[in-house]
Coordinates of C-alpha atoms in Angstrom, one line a residue:
Chain A
X13 CA -23.8 27.3 -21.7
X14 CA -22.0 28.9 -18.9
X15 CA -18.2 28.2 -19.1
X16 CA -16.3 27.3 -16.0
X17 CA -13.7 29.8 -15.0
X18 CA -13.7 30.5 -11.2
X19 CA -13.0 27.6 -8.8
X20 CA -12.5 27.5 -5.0
X21 CA -10.6 24.6 -3.7
X22 CA -10.9 24.0 0.0
X23 CA -8.0 21.8 1.2
X24 CA -5.9 22.0 4.4
X25 CA -2.8 20.4 2.8
X26 CA -0.5 23.1 1.5
X27 CA 1.1 20.8 -1.1
X28 CA -2.1 19.6 -2.5
X29 CA -3.4 23.2 -2.6
X30 CA -0.4 24.3 -4.7
X31 CA -0.5 21.3 -7.1
X32 CA -4.2 21.5 -7.8
X33 CA -4.0 25.4 -8.3
X34 CA -1.1 25.1 -10.7
X35 CA -2.7 22.1 -12.5
X36 CA -6.1 23.7 -12.9
X37 CA -4.7 27.1 -13.9
X38 CA -2.1 25.8 -16.3
X39 CA -3.9 22.9 -17.9
X40 CA -7.5 24.1 -17.5
X41 CA -7.0 27.9 -17.7
X42 CA -9.3 28.4 -14.6
X43 CA -8.8 30.9 -11.9
X44 CA -8.4 29.1 -8.7
X45 CA -8.6 30.4 -5.2
X46 CA -7.7 28.2 -2.2
X47 CA -8.9 28.1 1.3
X48 CA -7.4 26.0 4.1
X49 CA -10.5 25.2 6.2
X50 CA -14.3 25.0 6.0
X51 CA -14.6 28.1 8.1
X52 CA -12.4 30.1 5.8
X53 CA -14.3 28.9 2.8
X54 CA -17.7 30.0 4.2
X55 CA -16.1 33.4 5.0
X56 CA -14.5 33.9 1.6
X57 CA -17.1 32.3 -0.7
X58 CA -19.6 35.2 -0.6
X59 CA -16.9 37.5 -1.8
X60 CA -15.3 35.2 -4.3
X61 CA -18.5 33.8 -5.6
X62 CA -16.9 30.8 -7.2
X63 CA -18.8 28.8 -9.9
X64 CA -17.6 25.6 -8.5
X65 CA -16.3 24.5 -5.1
X66 CA -13.8 21.5 -4.7
X67 CA -14.2 20.5 -1.1
X68 CA -11.8 18.2 0.7
X69 CA -13.8 15.7 2.9
X70 CA -11.1 15.3 5.6
X71 CA -10.8 18.9 6.8
X72 CA -9.8 19.8 10.2
X73 CA -12.6 21.4 12.4
X74 CA -15.7 21.7 10.2
X75 CA -15.2 18.8 7.8
X76 CA -16.2 18.7 4.2
X77 CA -19.8 17.3 4.7
X78 CA -20.5 19.8 7.5
X79 CA -19.2 22.6 5.3
X80 CA -21.4 21.6 2.5
X81 CA -24.5 21.6 4.9
X82 CA -23.5 25.2 5.9
X83 CA -23.1 26.2 2.2
X84 CA -26.6 24.8 1.5
X85 CA -28.0 26.8 4.4
X86 CA -26.8 30.1 2.9
X87 CA -29.1 32.0 0.6
X88 CA -26.2 33.3 -1.5
X89 CA -24.1 30.2 -1.6
X90 CA -26.7 27.3 -1.8
X91 CA -26.7 27.1 -5.6
X92 CA -22.9 26.7 -6.1
X93 CA -22.1 23.1 -7.2
X94 CA -19.8 21.2 -5.0
X95 CA -17.5 18.3 -5.8
X96 CA -15.9 16.4 -2.8
X97 CA -12.2 15.5 -2.9
X98 CA -11.2 12.5 -0.9
X99 CA -8.6 9.7 -0.7
X100 CA -11.3 7.4 0.6
X101 CA -12.7 6.5 -2.8
X102 CA -15.0 3.7 -1.8
X103 CA -18.1 3.4 -3.9
X104 CA -20.3 3.5 -0.8
X105 CA -18.9 6.9 0.1
X106 CA -19.5 8.3 -3.4
X107 CA -23.2 7.4 -3.1
X108 CA -23.4 9.0 0.4
X109 CA -21.6 12.2 -0.7
X110 CA -24.0 12.6 -3.8
X111 CA -26.9 12.1 -1.4
X112 CA -25.5 15.0 0.6
X113 CA -25.9 17.1 -2.5
X114 CA -22.4 17.0 -4.1
X115 CA -22.0 16.5 -7.8
X116 CA -19.6 13.7 -7.2
X117 CA -16.3 12.7 -5.6
X118 CA -12.9 13.4 -7.1
X119 CA -10.3 10.8 -6.0
X120 CA -7.0 11.8 -4.4
X121 CA -4.3 11.6 -5.5
X122 CA -5.1 13.2 -8.8
X123 CA -3.1 13.3 -12.0
X124 CA -2.1 16.9 -12.5
X125 CA -2.4 16.6 -16.3
X126 CA -6.1 15.2 -16.2
X127 CA -7.4 17.0 -13.2
X128 CA -8.9 19.8 -15.2
X129 CA -10.7 17.5 -17.5
X130 CA -12.1 15.6 -14.6
X131 CA -13.3 18.8 -13.0
X132 CA -15.0 19.9 -16.3
X133 CA -16.7 16.5 -16.6
X134 CA -18.2 17.1 -13.1
X135 CA -19.2 20.7 -14.1
X136 CA -21.1 19.3 -17.1
X137 CA -23.4 17.2 -14.7
X138 CA -24.5 20.2 -12.6
X139 CA -28.2 20.9 -12.5
X140 CA -28.8 23.6 -15.2
X141 CA -32.0 25.2 -13.9
X142 CA -32.3 26.7 -10.4
X143 CA -30.8 25.7 -7.2
X144 CA -30.1 21.9 -6.8
X145 CA -32.6 21.6 -4.0
Chain B
X1443 CA 26.6 -25.6 18.4
X1444 CA 25.7 -27.6 15.3
X1445 CA 27.9 -30.6 14.5
X1446 CA 27.9 -31.1 10.7
X1447 CA 26.2 -34.3 9.7
X1448 CA 27.7 -36.1 6.8
X1449 CA 27.3 -39.8 7.4
X1450 CA 23.7 -40.6 6.8
X1451 CA 24.2 -44.1 8.4
X1452 CA 25.3 -42.4 11.5
X1453 CA 22.2 -40.4 12.0
X1454 CA 19.8 -43.2 10.9
X1455 CA 18.8 -44.5 14.3
X1456 CA 18.3 -40.9 15.5
X1457 CA 16.2 -40.0 12.5
X1458 CA 14.1 -43.1 12.8
X1459 CA 13.3 -42.1 16.3
X1460 CA 12.5 -38.5 15.3
X1461 CA 10.2 -39.7 12.5
X1462 CA 8.4 -42.1 14.9
X1463 CA 7.8 -39.2 17.4
X1464 CA 6.6 -37.0 14.6
X1465 CA 4.3 -39.6 13.3
X1466 CA 2.8 -40.1 16.8
X1467 CA 2.5 -36.3 17.2
X1468 CA 0.8 -36.1 13.9
X1469 CA -1.8 -38.8 14.8
X1470 CA -2.4 -37.1 18.2
X1471 CA -3.0 -33.8 16.4
X1472 CA -5.4 -35.6 13.9
X1473 CA -3.1 -34.8 10.9
X1474 CA -3.3 -37.1 7.9
X1475 CA -0.3 -39.0 6.7
X1476 CA 2.8 -39.3 8.9
X1477 CA 5.5 -36.7 7.7
X1478 CA 8.3 -37.7 5.4
X1479 CA 10.2 -34.6 6.0
X1480 CA 11.2 -32.9 9.3
X1481 CA 12.4 -29.4 9.8
X1482 CA 14.6 -28.9 12.8
X1483 CA 15.2 -25.4 14.1
X1484 CA 18.1 -24.9 16.4
X1485 CA 18.2 -22.2 19.0
X1486 CA 21.0 -20.4 17.2
X1487 CA 18.7 -19.8 14.3
X1488 CA 20.1 -22.6 12.0
X1489 CA 17.6 -24.9 10.4
X1490 CA 17.9 -28.4 9.0
X1491 CA 15.5 -30.6 7.1
X1492 CA 15.6 -34.3 7.4
X1493 CA 13.9 -36.2 4.7
X1494 CA 13.2 -39.9 4.1
X1495 CA 15.1 -41.0 1.0
X1496 CA 13.3 -43.3 -1.5
X1497 CA 11.9 -46.7 -0.6
X1498 CA 15.3 -48.0 -0.2
X1499 CA 15.6 -46.3 3.2
X1500 CA 18.0 -43.9 4.7
X1501 CA 17.7 -40.2 5.2
X1502 CA 18.9 -37.0 3.6
X1503 CA 19.9 -34.1 5.8
X1504 CA 20.1 -30.6 4.4
X1505 CA 21.1 -27.3 5.9
X1506 CA 18.4 -24.8 5.0
X1507 CA 19.7 -21.7 6.6
X1508 CA 22.8 -21.0 8.6
X1509 CA 22.6 -19.2 11.8
X1510 CA 22.8 -15.4 11.4
X1511 CA 26.0 -13.7 12.5
X1512 CA 25.5 -12.4 16.0
X1513 CA 23.8 -9.1 16.1
X1514 CA 23.4 -8.8 12.4
X1515 CA 20.3 -6.9 11.3
X1516 CA 18.4 -8.2 8.2
X1517 CA 18.8 -6.2 5.0
X1518 CA 16.9 -3.1 4.9
X1519 CA 15.7 -3.5 1.3
X1520 CA 12.9 -5.8 2.5
X1521 CA 9.8 -3.7 3.1
X1522 CA 9.6 -4.9 6.7
X1523 CA 6.1 -3.6 7.0
X1524 CA 4.9 -5.6 4.0
X1525 CA 1.6 -7.4 4.7
X1526 CA 2.1 -11.0 3.7
X1527 CA -0.4 -13.8 3.3
X1528 CA 1.1 -17.3 3.3
X1529 CA -1.3 -20.0 1.7
X1530 CA 0.1 -23.4 2.6
X1531 CA -1.7 -26.5 3.9
X1532 CA 1.3 -28.3 5.2
X1533 CA 1.8 -27.5 9.0
X1534 CA 5.6 -27.9 8.8
X1535 CA 5.9 -25.7 5.8
X1536 CA 3.6 -23.2 7.5
X1537 CA 5.9 -23.0 10.5
X1538 CA 9.0 -22.8 8.4
X1539 CA 7.5 -20.1 6.1
X1540 CA 6.2 -18.0 9.0
X1541 CA 9.6 -18.3 10.8
X1542 CA 11.5 -17.1 7.7
X1543 CA 9.2 -14.2 7.1
X1544 CA 9.5 -13.2 10.7
X1545 CA 13.2 -13.2 10.4
X1546 CA 12.9 -10.8 7.5
X1547 CA 10.7 -8.6 9.7
X1548 CA 7.3 -9.4 8.1
X1549 CA 4.2 -10.4 10.0
X1550 CA 2.3 -12.9 7.8
X1551 CA -1.2 -14.3 8.0
X1552 CA -1.8 -17.8 7.2
X1553 CA -4.3 -19.5 5.0
X1554 CA -4.7 -23.3 5.2
X1555 CA -6.0 -23.8 1.6
X1556 CA -6.8 -22.0 -1.6
X1557 CA -10.4 -21.1 -0.5
X1558 CA -9.1 -19.4 2.7
X1559 CA -6.4 -17.6 0.6
X1560 CA -9.1 -16.1 -1.7
X1561 CA -11.3 -15.1 1.3
X1562 CA -8.4 -13.5 3.1
X1563 CA -7.1 -11.7 -0.1
X1564 CA -10.6 -10.4 -0.7
X1565 CA -10.2 -8.1 2.3
X1566 CA -7.5 -6.4 0.2
X1567 CA -5.1 -6.0 3.1
X1568 CA -2.0 -7.8 1.6
X1569 CA 1.0 -6.6 -0.4
X1570 CA 2.3 -10.1 -1.2
X1571 CA 0.4 -13.4 -1.4
X1572 CA 2.4 -16.7 -1.3
X1573 CA 0.4 -19.6 -2.8
X1574 CA 1.3 -23.2 -2.7
X1575 CA 0.3 -24.9 -5.9
X1576 CA -1.0 -28.0 -4.3
X1577 CA -3.6 -27.2 -1.7
X1578 CA -6.9 -28.9 -0.8
X1579 CA -10.3 -27.3 -1.6
X1580 CA -8.9 -24.9 -4.1
X1581 CA -5.5 -25.3 -5.7
X1582 CA -3.0 -22.5 -6.0
X1583 CA -3.5 -21.8 -9.6
X1584 CA -7.3 -21.6 -9.2
X1585 CA -6.8 -19.5 -6.1
X1586 CA -4.6 -17.2 -8.1
X1587 CA -7.1 -16.7 -10.9
X1588 CA -9.8 -15.9 -8.4
X1589 CA -7.6 -13.4 -6.5
X1590 CA -6.9 -11.7 -9.9
X1591 CA -10.6 -11.5 -10.5
X1592 CA -11.3 -9.7 -7.2
X1593 CA -12.3 -6.1 -7.4
X1594 CA -9.4 -4.9 -5.3
X1595 CA -8.1 -1.4 -5.3
X1596 CA -4.5 -2.7 -5.4
X1597 CA -3.8 -6.3 -6.5
X1598 CA -1.2 -8.0 -4.3
X1599 CA 2.0 -9.4 -5.8
X1600 CA 1.4 -13.2 -6.1
X1601 CA 4.2 -15.6 -5.6
X1602 CA 3.4 -19.3 -6.4
X1603 CA 5.4 -22.1 -4.7
X1604 CA 6.1 -25.6 -5.8
X1605 CA 8.5 -28.4 -5.2
X1606 CA 8.5 -28.9 -8.9
X1607 CA 9.3 -25.6 -10.8
X1608 CA 9.2 -27.1 -14.3
X1609 CA 8.6 -25.1 -17.3
X1610 CA 5.0 -26.3 -17.4
X1611 CA 4.4 -25.0 -13.9
X1612 CA 6.0 -21.7 -14.9
X1613 CA 3.7 -21.3 -17.8
X1614 CA 0.6 -22.2 -15.8
X1615 CA 1.5 -19.8 -13.1
X1616 CA 2.1 -17.0 -15.5
X1617 CA -1.2 -17.8 -17.2
X1618 CA -3.1 -17.7 -14.0
X1619 CA -1.7 -14.3 -13.2
X1620 CA 1.1 -15.1 -10.7
X1621 CA 4.0 -12.7 -10.7
X1622 CA 6.5 -15.4 -10.2
X1623 CA 7.1 -19.0 -9.1
X1624 CA 9.6 -20.1 -6.5
X1625 CA 10.8 -23.5 -5.5
X1626 CA 10.2 -25.3 -2.3
X1627 CA 11.6 -25.8 0.2
X1628 CA 11.8 -22.1 0.7
X1629 CA 15.0 -20.3 1.2
X1630 CA 15.6 -17.1 3.1
X1631 CA 17.5 -15.5 0.3
X1632 CA 14.7 -16.2 -2.2
X1633 CA 12.1 -14.7 0.1
X1634 CA 14.2 -11.6 0.7
X1635 CA 14.5 -11.1 -3.1
X1636 CA 10.8 -11.7 -3.7
X1637 CA 9.8 -9.3 -0.9
X1638 CA 12.2 -6.5 -2.0
X1639 CA 10.7 -6.8 -5.4
X1640 CA 7.2 -6.3 -4.0
X1641 CA 8.0 -2.9 -2.4
X1642 CA 6.4 0.2 -3.8
X1643 CA 9.1 2.4 -5.4
X1644 CA 10.6 5.2 -3.4
X1645 CA 10.1 7.4 -6.5
X1646 CA 7.5 6.3 -9.2
X1647 CA 9.2 8.1 -12.1
X1648 CA 6.1 8.0 -14.3
X1649 CA 4.0 9.9 -11.8
X1650 CA 6.7 12.4 -11.2
X1651 CA 7.1 13.1 -14.9
X1652 CA 3.4 14.0 -15.1
X1653 CA 4.1 16.7 -12.6
X1654 CA 7.0 17.9 -14.7
X1655 CA 4.6 18.6 -17.6
X1656 CA 3.2 21.6 -15.8
X1657 CA 4.9 24.5 -17.5
X1658 CA 4.7 28.2 -16.9
X1659 CA 6.9 30.6 -18.8
X1660 CA 9.9 31.6 -16.8
X1661 CA 9.2 29.3 -13.8
X1662 CA 10.1 25.7 -12.9
X1663 CA 6.7 24.7 -11.7
X1664 CA 7.6 21.0 -10.8
X1665 CA 10.8 22.2 -9.1
X1666 CA 8.9 24.7 -7.0
X1667 CA 6.1 22.3 -6.0
X1668 CA 8.7 19.5 -5.2
X1669 CA 10.7 22.0 -3.2
X1670 CA 7.8 23.0 -1.1
X1671 CA 6.9 19.3 -0.5
X1672 CA 10.4 18.5 0.5
X1673 CA 10.8 21.4 2.8
X1674 CA 7.6 20.5 4.5
X1675 CA 8.3 16.9 5.1
X1676 CA 10.3 17.4 8.3
X1677 CA 7.4 19.2 9.9
X1678 CA 4.9 16.7 8.7
X1679 CA 7.0 13.9 10.2
X1680 CA 7.5 15.6 13.5
X1681 CA 3.8 16.4 13.7
X1682 CA 3.0 12.7 13.1
X1683 CA 5.5 11.9 15.7
X1684 CA 3.9 14.3 18.3
X1685 CA 0.4 12.9 17.5
X1686 CA 1.7 9.4 18.1
X1687 CA 3.4 10.4 21.4
X1688 CA 0.3 12.1 22.7
X1689 CA -2.2 9.5 21.6
X1690 CA -4.0 12.0 19.4
X1691 CA -5.1 9.2 17.0
X1692 CA -7.8 11.3 15.2
X1693 CA -5.2 13.9 14.3
X1694 CA -2.7 11.3 13.4
X1695 CA -5.1 9.6 11.1
X1696 CA -5.9 12.9 9.5
X1697 CA -2.4 14.0 9.0
X1698 CA -1.3 10.6 7.8
X1699 CA -4.1 10.7 5.3
X1700 CA -2.9 14.1 4.1
X1701 CA 0.7 12.8 3.7
X1702 CA -0.6 9.7 1.9
X1703 CA -2.3 11.9 -0.8
X1704 CA 0.5 14.4 -1.1
X1705 CA 3.2 11.8 -1.3
X1706 CA 1.2 9.8 -3.9
X1707 CA 0.9 13.0 -6.1
X1708 CA 4.6 13.4 -6.1
X1709 CA 5.2 9.7 -6.9
X1710 CA 6.5 9.0 -3.4
X1711 CA 4.8 5.6 -3.7
X1712 CA 6.5 3.9 -0.8
X1713 CA 6.0 6.9 1.5
X1714 CA 2.4 7.0 0.5
X1715 CA 2.0 3.3 1.3
X1716 CA 3.5 3.8 4.7
X1717 CA 1.3 6.8 5.5
X1718 CA -1.7 4.8 4.3
X1719 CA -0.7 2.0 6.7
X1720 CA -0.3 4.6 9.6
X1721 CA -3.7 6.1 8.8
X1722 CA -5.4 2.7 8.7
X1723 CA -3.9 1.8 12.1
X1724 CA -4.8 5.2 13.6
X1725 CA -8.4 4.9 12.6
X1726 CA -8.5 1.8 14.8
X1727 CA -7.0 3.4 17.8
X1728 CA -3.5 3.3 19.1
X1729 CA -1.4 2.2 16.2
X1730 CA 0.6 -0.9 17.2
X1731 CA 3.3 -0.3 14.5
X1732 CA 3.3 3.5 14.8
X1733 CA 7.0 3.9 15.8
X1734 CA 8.2 1.4 13.2
X1735 CA 6.2 3.1 10.4
X1736 CA 7.4 6.5 11.4
X1737 CA 11.0 5.2 11.4
X1738 CA 10.4 3.8 7.9
X1739 CA 8.8 7.1 6.9
X1740 CA 11.8 9.0 7.9
X1741 CA 14.1 6.8 5.9
X1742 CA 11.8 7.0 2.9
X1743 CA 11.7 10.8 3.2
X1744 CA 15.4 10.9 2.9
X1745 CA 15.5 8.5 0.0
X1746 CA 12.7 10.3 -1.9
X1747 CA 14.6 13.6 -1.3
X1748 CA 17.6 12.3 -3.1
X1749 CA 15.8 10.7 -5.9
X1750 CA 13.5 13.6 -6.6
X1751 CA 16.3 16.1 -6.6
X1752 CA 18.2 13.9 -8.9
X1753 CA 15.2 13.5 -11.3
X1754 CA 14.7 17.2 -11.4
X1755 CA 18.4 17.8 -12.1
X1756 CA 18.6 15.1 -14.7
X1757 CA 15.9 16.5 -17.0
X1758 CA 17.4 20.0 -16.9
X1759 CA 16.0 23.1 -15.2
X1760 CA 12.4 23.7 -16.4
X1761 CA 12.6 27.4 -15.7
X1762 CA 15.0 28.1 -18.5
X1763 CA 12.7 26.8 -21.1

């Protein structure tokens, strides 16, 4: 089974970028790249080819769901599993985000000591064969 | 000014008159029994109660709260933006309670009985819920149990109220899930104490300690992260302020949302709660409490700064480990 090592975190808040990166690298041993916007992520992803993308919902400009739609439209990026990150952790939203094709929703604020485990739990639910759609 | 009233006999004719007028007013308003206790607010802020003594007749007069010294601001340890629900069926007590809460800077919603209280609490918008134990439809204890069973993201602090704070009542309230029981008639100082207890902490030490468990050799990770958050706070606050001034409510909501998450991650619980409130208001349009929330946020930022630096210092420099 493919082990998770390269993660891209798309988040405009500098402090959350830093905490998530430190937490995922220190506790989870992953390599984490960060992008501050959806546009930046779409530009960087083909080069970074992350195995998993953590995508903030509330991004300025192209928001999380719109970024996901653009990722899904790209031949090279469409198969990368995406987990939304949001402070609006209402159950109805989680259902809606999964319908958009995300693996799930990670609630902010996160606990820096358990974030890596949560991310791994989402990783284990990804579709194993072929692109998700 | 307020002449002290000591001789009950002297005020008896006056009190009789007041009670007759109140009974007429109660009938006209369709209220049930005529009142047996009157609350008198004076323009200078003082408040008296006049109660009928036992069947023997006569009246008891008690000063409930003295007028505030001119120009005095209420203590700042009360979270003035706390959202309060007052569940009380007696119209006089409703008025008195709301007036006291207002003096403490809180805006409170009103529920007329236990059923209304549960319905209001189910919206999840309250930080503190005051429940009278004896209410029609659903009593305070049952209402308390039902609120505790609601699937809320954050449970309110529940304060039960009774004229008879006996040991039995204390035990029953605690069994029902209430946080405390206070005696009626309400007193300003009690409310102040109760409300300041309900405030989210400026620094949630438990959350902050989680951050401190992130170790890298030769680096103080928590110190660096905290330093970055602290040095970014003034810019965050002035951006919020600029958004508020220019009416950019979408941006305001987004930035408040960001601050809410970041602050919560650092254990700045009260700052996060304030940012959350600002976000919620901005999502509805022009935030009515925007300036007040920002002022509180600035105070909180300073408080958190001090506490975080102290917490980092106390547990020693992580970098040397």
